[in-house]
CSV table of C-alpha atoms in Angstrom, one decimal:
chain,number,residue,atom,x,y,z
A,1,MET,CA,-4.1,6.0,-15.5
A,2,SER,CA,-7.6,7.1,-16.1
A,3,ARG,CA,-8.8,4.0,-17.7
A,4,ARG,CA,-8.8,2.1,-14.5
A,5,ARG,CA,-12.3,2.9,-13.4
A,6,TYR,CA,-13.1,-0.7,-12.8
A,7,GLY,CA,-15.6,-1.7,-10.1
A,8,LEU,CA,-14.6,-2.7,-6.6
A,9,ALA,CA,-15.6,-6.2,-5.7
A,10,ALA,CA,-18.1,-6.0,-2.8
A,11,ALA,CA,-16.5,-6.8,0.6
A,12,ALA,CA,-18.5,-8.6,3.2
A,13,ALA,CA,-19.6,-6.3,6.1
A,14,GLY,CA,-17.0,-6.2,8.8
A,15,ALA,CA,-14.5,-8.1,6.7
A,16,VAL,CA,-10.8,-7.6,7.5
A,17,LEU,CA,-9.1,-5.6,4.8
A,18,VAL,CA,-6.2,-7.4,3.3
A,19,LEU,CA,-3.5,-5.7,1.2
A,20,ALA,CA,-0.9,-7.4,-1.0
A,21,ALA,CA,2.5,-6.2,0.3
A,22,THR,CA,6.1,-6.6,-0.7
A,23,GLY,CA,8.0,-7.8,2.3
A,24,CYS,CA,5.5,-6.4,4.8
A,25,THR,CA,2.0,-6.6,6.2
A,26,ALA,CA,-0.7,-4.0,5.5
A,27,GLY,CA,-0.3,-0.8,7.3
A,28,GLY,CA,-0.1,2.9,6.8
A,29,SER,CA,-0.3,5.8,9.2
A,30,GLY,CA,-1.1,3.3,12.0
A,31,SER,CA,2.0,1.1,11.3
A,32,SER,CA,5.4,1.2,12.9
A,33,SER,CA,7.2,4.4,11.8
A,34,ALA,CA,10.7,3.1,12.1
A,35,GLY,CA,12.6,0.2,10.6
A,36,SER,CA,15.9,-1.4,11.5
A,37,GLY,CA,18.5,1.2,12.4
A,38,GLY,CA,15.7,3.7,13.3
A,39,ARG,CA,15.1,4.7,9.6
A,40,PRO,CA,11.5,5.9,8.9
A,41,VAL,CA,9.3,3.4,7.2
A,42,LEU,CA,6.8,4.8,4.7
A,43,THR,CA,4.1,2.7,3.1
A,44,PHE,CA,3.6,3.3,-0.6
A,45,PHE,CA,0.3,2.2,-2.2
A,46,THR,CA,0.3,1.4,-5.9
A,47,PHE,CA,-1.2,-0.9,-8.4
A,48,GLU,CA,0.1,-3.4,-11.0
A,49,THR,CA,-1.0,-4.0,-14.6
A,50,PRO,CA,0.5,-5.8,-17.6
A,51,ASN,CA,2.1,-2.4,-18.6
A,52,LEU,CA,3.1,-1.4,-15.0
A,53,ASP,CA,4.2,-4.6,-13.4
A,54,ALA,CA,6.1,-5.3,-10.2
A,55,LYS,CA,9.5,-4.9,-11.9
A,56,TYR,CA,8.5,-1.5,-13.1
A,57,TRP,CA,7.4,-0.3,-9.7
A,58,ASP,CA,10.4,-1.8,-7.8
A,59,ALA,CA,12.9,-0.1,-10.2
A,60,ALA,CA,11.1,3.2,-9.8
A,61,ILE,CA,11.0,2.9,-6.0
A,62,ALA,CA,14.7,2.1,-5.9
A,63,ARG,CA,15.6,5.2,-8.0
A,64,ALA,CA,13.6,7.5,-5.8
A,65,SER,CA,15.0,6.0,-2.6
A,66,ALA,CA,18.6,6.5,-3.9
A,67,LYS,CA,17.8,10.2,-4.0
A,68,VAL,CA,16.4,10.4,-0.5
A,69,PRO,CA,18.6,8.5,1.9
A,70,GLY,CA,17.3,7.6,5.3
A,71,VAL,CA,13.9,6.3,4.2
A,72,LYS,CA,12.6,2.7,3.9
A,73,ILE,CA,9.6,2.0,1.6
A,74,LYS,CA,7.1,-0.7,2.0
A,75,LYS,CA,5.2,-1.3,-1.3
A,76,LEU,CA,1.6,-2.1,-1.0
A,77,VAL,CA,-0.2,-3.4,-4.1
A,78,ALA,CA,-3.9,-2.8,-4.6
A,79,PRO,CA,-5.7,-6.2,-4.5
A,80,SER,CA,-8.6,-4.9,-6.7
A,81,ALA,CA,-8.6,-2.7,-9.8
A,82,ASP,CA,-10.6,0.0,-8.1
A,83,ARG,CA,-7.8,1.5,-6.0
A,84,ASN,CA,-9.9,4.6,-5.1
A,85,GLY,CA,-12.6,2.6,-3.4
A,86,TYR,CA,-10.1,0.4,-1.7
A,87,VAL,CA,-8.0,3.3,-0.3
A,88,LYS,CA,-11.2,4.8,1.2
A,89,GLN,CA,-11.8,1.4,2.9
A,90,LEU,CA,-8.3,1.5,4.3
A,91,ALA,CA,-8.7,5.0,5.5
A,92,ALA,CA,-11.9,4.1,7.3
A,93,SER,CA,-10.1,1.3,9.1
A,94,GLY,CA,-7.1,3.5,10.1
A,95,GLN,CA,-4.8,1.9,7.6
A,96,LEU,CA,-4.4,4.8,5.1
A,97,PRO,CA,-1.0,4.4,3.4
A,98,ASP,CA,1.6,7.2,3.8
A,99,LEU,CA,2.1,7.6,0.0
A,100,MET,CA,-0.4,6.9,-2.7
A,101,ILE,CA,-0.1,7.2,-6.5
A,102,SER,CA,-2.9,7.8,-9.0
A,103,VAL,CA,-5.6,7.8,-6.2
A,104,ASN,CA,-8.4,10.3,-6.4
A,105,PRO,CA,-7.9,12.6,-3.3
A,106,ASP,CA,-11.6,13.7,-3.3
A,107,GLY,CA,-13.1,12.8,0.1
A,108,LEU,CA,-9.8,12.1,1.7
A,109,ALA,CA,-8.6,15.7,1.4
A,110,GLN,CA,-11.8,17.2,2.7
A,111,SER,CA,-11.6,15.0,5.8
A,112,GLY,CA,-8.1,16.1,6.6
A,113,LYS,CA,-6.4,12.9,5.7
A,114,LEU,CA,-4.0,14.3,3.1
A,115,THR,CA,-1.3,17.0,3.0
A,116,ALA,CA,-1.6,19.8,0.5
A,117,TRP,CA,1.2,20.6,-2.0
A,118,SER,CA,2.5,24.1,-1.8
A,119,ALA,CA,3.0,26.5,-4.7
A,120,ALA,CA,6.8,25.9,-4.3
A,121,ASP,CA,6.3,22.2,-4.5
A,122,LEU,CA,4.4,22.7,-7.8
A,123,ALA,CA,6.7,25.3,-9.4
A,124,ASP,CA,8.0,22.9,-12.0
A,125,TYR,CA,4.6,21.5,-13.0
A,126,VAL,CA,2.8,22.6,-16.2
A,127,SER,CA,-0.6,22.6,-14.6
A,128,PRO,CA,0.0,23.5,-10.9
A,129,ASN,CA,-3.7,24.2,-10.3
A,130,ALA,CA,-5.1,21.0,-11.8
A,131,ASN,CA,-8.0,19.4,-9.9
A,132,PRO,CA,-8.2,21.7,-6.9
A,133,ILE,CA,-10.1,20.7,-3.8
A,134,GLY,CA,-11.2,23.7,-1.8
A,135,GLY,CA,-8.5,25.7,-3.7
A,136,LYS,CA,-5.7,23.3,-2.7
A,137,ILE,CA,-3.8,20.6,-4.6
A,138,TYR,CA,-3.4,17.2,-3.0
A,139,GLN,CA,-2.1,15.2,-5.9
A,140,LEU,CA,1.0,16.0,-8.0
A,141,PRO,CA,-0.2,16.7,-11.5
A,142,TYR,CA,2.6,15.0,-13.4
A,143,ASN,CA,0.9,13.3,-16.3
A,144,THR,CA,-1.6,14.4,-19.0
A,145,GLN,CA,-3.9,11.9,-20.7
A,146,PRO,CA,-6.1,13.0,-23.6
A,147,THR,CA,-9.3,11.0,-23.0
A,148,PRO,CA,-10.4,10.0,-25.5
A,149,LEU,CA,-8.8,10.3,-28.9
A,150,VAL,CA,-10.0,8.2,-31.8
A,151,TYR,CA,-7.5,5.5,-32.9
A,152,TYR,CA,-8.4,4.0,-36.3
A,153,ASN,CA,-7.5,1.0,-38.5
A,154,LYS,CA,-5.9,2.5,-41.6
A,155,ASP,CA,-6.5,-0.7,-43.6
A,156,LEU,CA,-10.2,-0.7,-42.9
A,157,PHE,CA,-10.4,3.0,-43.8
A,158,ALA,CA,-8.7,2.2,-47.1
A,159,LYS,CA,-11.1,-0.7,-47.7
A,160,ALA,CA,-14.0,1.7,-47.3
A,161,GLY,CA,-12.4,4.3,-49.6
A,162,ILE,CA,-11.6,6.7,-46.8
A,163,THR,CA,-8.4,8.6,-47.6
A,164,ALA,CA,-8.1,10.9,-44.6
A,165,ALA,CA,-9.3,11.2,-41.1
A,166,PRO,CA,-12.5,13.2,-40.7
A,167,ALA,CA,-12.2,16.8,-39.7
A,168,THR,CA,-15.9,17.6,-39.1
A,169,TYR,CA,-18.6,15.7,-37.4
A,170,GLN,CA,-20.5,15.3,-40.6
A,171,GLN,CA,-17.4,13.8,-42.3
A,172,PHE,CA,-17.2,11.5,-39.3
A,173,LEU,CA,-20.8,10.4,-39.9
A,174,ASP,CA,-20.1,10.0,-43.6
A,175,ASP,CA,-17.1,7.8,-42.9
A,176,CYS,CA,-19.2,5.7,-40.5
A,177,ALA,CA,-21.7,5.2,-43.4
A,178,LYS,CA,-19.0,4.2,-45.8
A,179,LEU,CA,-17.6,1.6,-43.3
A,180,LYS,CA,-21.0,0.2,-42.6
A,181,SER,CA,-21.7,-0.2,-46.3
A,182,LYS,CA,-18.6,-2.5,-46.5
A,183,SER,CA,-19.9,-4.5,-43.5
A,184,ILE,CA,-17.3,-3.0,-41.2
A,185,ASP,CA,-18.4,-2.0,-37.7
A,186,PRO,CA,-17.4,1.7,-37.5
A,187,ILE,CA,-16.9,2.1,-33.7
A,188,ILE,CA,-15.6,-0.3,-31.1
A,189,VAL,CA,-16.9,0.0,-27.5
A,190,GLY,CA,-17.0,-2.3,-24.4
A,191,GLY,CA,-18.8,-2.3,-21.1
A,192,GLY,CA,-19.0,-5.8,-19.9
A,193,GLY,CA,-18.5,-7.2,-16.5
A,194,LYS,CA,-17.0,-4.8,-14.0
A,195,ASP,CA,-15.6,-2.6,-16.8
A,196,THR,CA,-18.9,-0.7,-17.4
A,197,PHE,CA,-16.9,2.5,-17.9
A,198,ALA,CA,-15.7,1.1,-21.3
A,199,ASP,CA,-18.9,2.1,-23.0
A,200,GLY,CA,-18.5,5.8,-22.1
A,201,TYR,CA,-15.8,7.2,-24.3
A,202,PRO,CA,-18.2,8.5,-27.0
A,203,ASP,CA,-20.0,10.3,-24.1
A,204,ILE,CA,-16.8,11.9,-22.9
A,205,ALA,CA,-15.9,13.0,-26.5
A,206,ALA,CA,-19.3,14.4,-27.3
A,207,VAL,CA,-19.5,16.3,-24.0
A,208,GLY,CA,-16.1,17.7,-24.7
A,209,THR,CA,-17.0,19.0,-28.2
A,210,ASP,CA,-20.6,20.1,-27.6
A,211,VAL,CA,-20.6,21.2,-23.9
A,212,TYR,CA,-17.2,21.9,-22.5
A,213,ARG,CA,-15.9,23.7,-25.5
A,214,ALA,CA,-18.6,26.4,-25.0
A,215,ARG,CA,-18.6,26.2,-21.2
A,216,PRO,CA,-15.3,24.9,-19.9
A,217,ASN,CA,-16.6,25.1,-16.3
A,218,TRP,CA,-19.9,23.4,-17.0
A,219,LEU,CA,-19.5,20.7,-14.3
A,220,ALA,CA,-18.4,23.2,-11.7
A,221,GLU,CA,-21.6,25.1,-12.5
A,222,ARG,CA,-23.5,21.9,-12.2
A,223,ARG,CA,-22.1,21.4,-8.7
A,224,ALA,CA,-23.1,25.0,-7.9
A,225,GLY,CA,-26.7,24.2,-9.0
A,226,LYS,CA,-26.5,26.5,-12.1
A,227,ARG,CA,-26.7,23.7,-14.6
A,228,SER,CA,-28.5,20.4,-15.0
A,229,PHE,CA,-28.0,17.3,-17.1
A,230,THR,CA,-31.3,18.1,-18.9
A,231,ASP,CA,-29.7,21.3,-20.3
A,232,PRO,CA,-30.2,21.2,-24.1
A,233,ALA,CA,-26.4,21.1,-24.8
A,234,PHE,CA,-25.8,18.1,-22.6
A,235,VAL,CA,-28.8,16.2,-23.9
A,236,GLY,CA,-27.7,17.0,-27.4
A,237,ALA,CA,-24.3,15.4,-26.7
A,238,LEU,CA,-26.0,12.2,-25.5
A,239,LYS,CA,-28.3,12.3,-28.5
A,240,LYS,CA,-25.2,12.1,-30.7
A,241,VAL,CA,-24.3,8.8,-29.0
A,242,GLN,CA,-27.9,7.6,-29.3
A,243,ASP,CA,-27.9,8.4,-33.0
A,244,LEU,CA,-24.6,6.6,-33.6
A,245,ALA,CA,-26.0,3.5,-32.0
A,246,ALA,CA,-29.4,3.8,-33.8
A,247,LYS,CA,-27.6,3.9,-37.2
A,248,GLY,CA,-25.6,0.8,-36.3
A,249,TYR,CA,-22.3,2.7,-36.1
A,250,ILE,CA,-21.6,1.5,-32.6
A,251,ASP,CA,-21.3,-2.3,-32.3
A,252,LYS,CA,-24.0,-3.1,-29.7
A,253,SER,CA,-22.7,-6.6,-29.2
A,254,GLY,CA,-19.5,-5.0,-27.8
A,255,LEU,CA,-21.3,-4.0,-24.6
A,256,SER,CA,-20.6,-7.5,-23.3
A,257,ARG,CA,-16.8,-7.1,-23.7
A,258,ASP,CA,-14.6,-6.2,-20.7
A,259,TYR,CA,-11.8,-3.6,-21.2
A,260,ALA,CA,-9.2,-6.0,-22.4
A,261,ALA,CA,-11.5,-7.7,-24.8
A,262,THR,CA,-12.5,-4.3,-26.2
A,263,GLU,CA,-8.9,-3.5,-27.0
A,264,GLN,CA,-8.4,-7.0,-28.5
A,265,ALA,CA,-11.5,-6.6,-30.7
A,266,PHE,CA,-9.9,-3.5,-32.2
A,267,ARG,CA,-6.6,-5.3,-32.6
A,268,ASP,CA,-8.4,-8.2,-34.3
A,269,GLY,CA,-9.9,-5.8,-36.9
A,270,LYS,CA,-13.5,-6.2,-35.6
A,271,GLY,CA,-14.1,-2.5,-35.9
A,272,ALA,CA,-12.5,0.5,-37.6
A,273,MET,CA,-12.4,3.1,-34.8
A,274,TYR,CA,-11.5,2.8,-31.1
A,275,PRO,CA,-12.2,5.9,-28.9
A,276,MET,CA,-9.7,5.5,-26.1
A,277,GLY,CA,-7.3,7.3,-23.9
A,278,SER,CA,-3.8,8.1,-25.0
A,279,TRP,CA,-2.4,5.2,-23.0
A,280,PHE,CA,-3.4,3.0,-25.9
A,281,ALA,CA,-0.5,4.5,-27.9
A,282,ALA,CA,2.0,2.7,-25.7
A,283,SER,CA,0.1,-0.6,-26.2
A,284,ALA,CA,-0.1,-0.2,-30.0
A,285,ASP,CA,3.6,0.6,-30.3
A,286,ALA,CA,4.7,-2.2,-27.9
A,287,LYS,CA,2.6,-4.9,-29.5
A,288,LYS,CA,1.9,-3.7,-33.1
A,289,PRO,CA,-1.4,-4.8,-34.6
A,290,GLY,CA,-1.4,-6.3,-38.1
A,291,PHE,CA,-2.4,-2.9,-39.6
A,292,GLY,CA,-1.4,0.7,-39.4
A,293,VAL,CA,-2.9,2.7,-36.6
A,294,GLY,CA,-3.8,6.4,-37.0
A,295,VAL,CA,-5.3,8.8,-34.5
A,296,PHE,CA,-7.5,11.9,-34.7
A,297,PRO,CA,-9.5,14.0,-32.2
A,298,TRP,CA,-13.3,13.3,-32.0
A,299,PRO,CA,-14.6,15.9,-34.5
A,300,SER,CA,-16.6,18.9,-33.7
A,301,ASP,CA,-19.5,20.2,-35.8
A,302,ASP,CA,-17.4,23.0,-37.3
A,303,GLY,CA,-14.1,21.1,-37.5
A,304,LYS,CA,-12.3,23.1,-34.8
A,305,THR,CA,-10.1,20.9,-32.7
A,306,VAL,CA,-11.3,19.9,-29.2
A,307,VAL,CA,-9.3,17.5,-27.1
A,308,PRO,CA,-10.6,16.4,-23.7
A,309,ALA,CA,-7.7,15.7,-21.3
A,310,TYR,CA,-7.0,15.0,-17.7
A,311,THR,CA,-3.8,16.1,-15.9
A,312,GLY,CA,-3.0,14.5,-12.5
A,313,GLY,CA,-2.2,10.9,-11.6
A,314,GLY,CA,0.7,11.6,-9.2
A,315,MET,CA,1.5,11.2,-5.6
A,316,SER,CA,-0.6,12.1,-2.6
A,317,VAL,CA,0.8,12.1,1.0
A,318,SER,CA,-1.0,11.2,4.2
A,319,SER,CA,-1.2,14.0,6.7
A,320,THR,CA,-0.4,11.4,9.4
A,321,ALA,CA,2.7,9.8,7.8
A,322,PRO,CA,5.5,9.2,10.3
A,323,ASP,CA,7.5,12.0,8.7
A,324,VAL,CA,5.4,14.2,6.4
A,325,PRO,CA,8.3,16.4,5.1
A,326,LEU,CA,10.4,13.3,4.3
A,327,ALA,CA,7.4,11.6,2.6
A,328,LYS,CA,6.8,14.7,0.4
A,329,LYS,CA,10.5,14.8,-0.5
A,330,TRP,CA,10.4,11.1,-1.5
A,331,ALA,CA,7.2,11.6,-3.5
A,332,LYS,CA,8.7,14.4,-5.5
A,333,ALA,CA,11.9,12.5,-6.0
A,334,PHE,CA,9.8,9.6,-7.4
A,335,MET,CA,7.6,11.8,-9.6
A,336,GLU,CA,10.4,14.0,-11.0
A,337,ASP,CA,13.1,11.4,-11.7
A,338,LYS,CA,13.9,11.4,-15.4
A,339,ALA,CA,14.3,7.7,-15.6
A,340,ASN,CA,11.0,7.1,-13.8
A,341,LEU,CA,9.3,9.5,-16.2
A,342,ASP,CA,10.8,7.9,-19.2
A,343,ALA,CA,9.7,4.5,-17.9
A,344,SER,CA,6.1,5.8,-17.5
A,345,VAL,CA,6.2,7.2,-21.1
A,346,ARG,CA,7.4,3.9,-22.6
A,347,ALA,CA,5.1,1.7,-20.5
A,348,ASP,CA,1.9,3.8,-20.4
A,349,GLY,CA,2.1,6.4,-23.1
A,350,SER,CA,2.3,9.2,-20.6
A,351,ILE,CA,2.5,12.8,-21.7
A,352,ILE,CA,4.6,14.3,-18.9
A,353,ALA,CA,3.4,17.6,-17.5
A,354,ILE,CA,6.6,18.7,-15.9
A,355,ARG,CA,8.5,21.7,-17.3
A,356,GLY,CA,11.6,20.9,-19.4
A,357,TYR,CA,10.8,17.2,-19.8
A,358,THR,CA,11.3,15.6,-23.2
A,359,PRO,CA,10.2,12.1,-24.1
A,360,PRO,CA,12.9,9.5,-24.6
A,361,ALA,CA,14.3,9.0,-28.1
A,362,GLY,CA,12.9,6.1,-30.2
A,363,MET,CA,9.2,6.3,-29.1
A,364,GLY,CA,6.9,4.5,-31.6
A,365,PRO,CA,4.8,6.1,-34.3
A,366,VAL,CA,1.5,5.9,-32.5
A,367,TYR,CA,2.9,7.6,-29.4
A,368,ARG,CA,4.5,10.3,-31.5
A,369,ALA,CA,1.3,10.9,-33.4
A,370,THR,CA,-0.6,11.1,-30.1
A,371,ASP,CA,1.8,13.4,-28.5
A,372,ALA,CA,1.9,15.7,-31.6
A,373,LEU,CA,-1.9,15.9,-31.7
A,374,TYR,CA,-2.0,16.8,-28.0
A,375,GLN,CA,0.8,19.4,-28.3
A,376,ASP,CA,-1.0,21.0,-31.3
A,377,ALA,CA,-4.2,21.2,-29.3
A,378,ALA,CA,-2.4,22.8,-26.4
A,379,LYS,CA,-1.0,25.4,-28.7
A,380,ARG,CA,-4.5,26.1,-30.1
A,381,HIS,CA,-5.9,26.4,-26.6
A,382,ALA,CA,-8.2,23.6,-27.6
A,383,LEU,CA,-8.0,21.4,-24.5
A,384,VAL,CA,-11.0,20.9,-22.3
A,385,ASN,CA,-11.6,18.8,-19.2
A,386,ALA,CA,-12.4,15.1,-19.7
A,387,PHE,CA,-15.9,14.6,-18.5
A,388,THR,CA,-16.1,11.9,-15.7
A,389,VAL,CA,-12.3,11.8,-15.5
A,390,GLU,CA,-11.9,15.2,-13.9
A,391,THR,CA,-11.6,15.3,-10.1
A,392,GLY,CA,-11.7,17.7,-7.2
A,393,ASP,CA,-14.0,20.7,-7.3
A,394,THR,CA,-15.0,20.1,-10.9
A,395,GLY,CA,-15.6,16.3,-10.6
A,396,LEU,CA,-18.8,14.3,-10.6
A,397,VAL,CA,-20.3,13.5,-7.2
A,398,PRO,CA,-19.9,9.8,-6.2
A,399,GLY,CA,-22.4,7.4,-7.8
A,400,VAL,CA,-23.3,9.5,-10.8
A,401,SER,CA,-20.6,8.0,-13.1
A,402,ASP,CA,-21.8,4.5,-12.4
A,403,ARG,CA,-25.3,5.6,-13.4
A,404,LEU,CA,-23.9,7.2,-16.5
A,405,TRP,CA,-22.2,4.0,-17.6
A,406,ALA,CA,-25.3,1.8,-17.0
A,407,GLY,CA,-27.4,4.4,-18.7
A,408,THR,CA,-25.1,4.6,-21.7
A,409,ALA,CA,-25.4,0.8,-22.2
A,410,ASP,CA,-29.1,1.3,-22.2
A,411,LEU,CA,-28.8,4.2,-24.6
A,412,ILE,CA,-26.6,2.2,-27.1
A,413,SER,CA,-28.9,-0.8,-26.9
A,414,GLY,CA,-32.0,1.3,-27.4
A,415,ARG,CA,-33.5,0.6,-24.0
A,416,THR,CA,-33.5,4.3,-23.1
A,417,THR,CA,-33.3,7.7,-24.7
A,418,ALA,CA,-30.9,10.7,-24.2
A,419,ASP,CA,-33.7,12.6,-22.5
A,420,GLU,CA,-34.5,9.8,-20.1
A,421,LEU,CA,-30.8,9.3,-19.3
A,422,ALA,CA,-30.3,13.0,-18.6
A,423,LYS,CA,-33.3,13.0,-16.2
A,424,ASN,CA,-32.0,9.9,-14.4
A,425,LEU,CA,-28.6,11.6,-13.9
A,426,ASP,CA,-30.2,14.6,-12.3
A,427,THR,CA,-32.2,12.3,-10.0
A,428,GLU,CA,-29.0,10.4,-9.1
A,429,TRP,CA,-27.2,13.7,-8.5
A,430,ALA,CA,-29.9,14.9,-6.2
A,431,LYS,CA,-29.8,11.7,-4.1
A,432,ASP,CA,-26.0,11.7,-3.8
A,433,THR,CA,-25.8,15.4,-2.7
A,434,LYS,CA,-28.4,15.2,0.0
């Protein structure tokens, strides 16, 4: 789930790492490899949210285990929302879990701590080469999440006299002006507390339409030293966000909201448009707002569809698991089980990237509209990487995304400019790649 880029609470130097576990103590590759009766014991690191609670994970674990006899699973639950940072702390202390879901493999893979998936392992996946690290795949790419789309309040659109979603960026600006003239905040953002990432969805959208559409491998070229953040196209994308804020189309007071409060502000009708990942579709259908919810892709200048998306999120396996082949077999059983996939779709709005999969019947209208938009973009070859969400060889180097979120808050509030933010990102990149 790409939205969970929350900050990791700082741990005191030398503090003992503690991991919430179900029926066990923390442990991974360094823990006992056999349970009662000599069965292998594999530790499985996951996370819990209101959508994906303990009951959800326990049921999914049981379904996978029924397909792979002879294995016992210890569920380990992340104690903080930043599971990527926490897993790296576990790895440093010799406690890397045997199985991990939705954990960025970057860093772990390069240090030999993960097992690569083979071409045969990935034969049934729609995007078998998603997020390579040194040309190898370390995370099962089972789920695609458009990030962001623009969800909108149909009632507020009607109040402003807007009869259809905008197709071009100029129409988008015109609609923002109409909404503002009716004292309606056009665009909802967040960014408060640890959820600094919640201000960045307009950035991701603008980079997708104005940078990645023309140069799909732009960030890989940036890693190779062929591009910089001060390139005119990238600065131009940031200037669009700066301009939206300067015109009052982005609610600056929203920068104090955390992620949950940002969603609630949209639900409460405090703004007309909510740039957000496709997972919001599940939330909107499960707990319907008091208005109709529509969805459209962030518009490009010429009106051609561009949809930033990330495919990944699946299992990674430790290279030092007690039984690596068995761990890989269990991981695939978990990820490819139809009931598990259906549960993920219902709970988190997943767009499953496994061949032959179809969503369960009875999905709600916002999910159906989101899925239809994504499938249409895929047919048009209109998908691009989601800036900052992409991982592996095309991902940002550590530290730069945090600087981007802080800089975006300054950009929206008027404390910095697009040119200054771009220069700061290049400076941060240089420091983090020394």
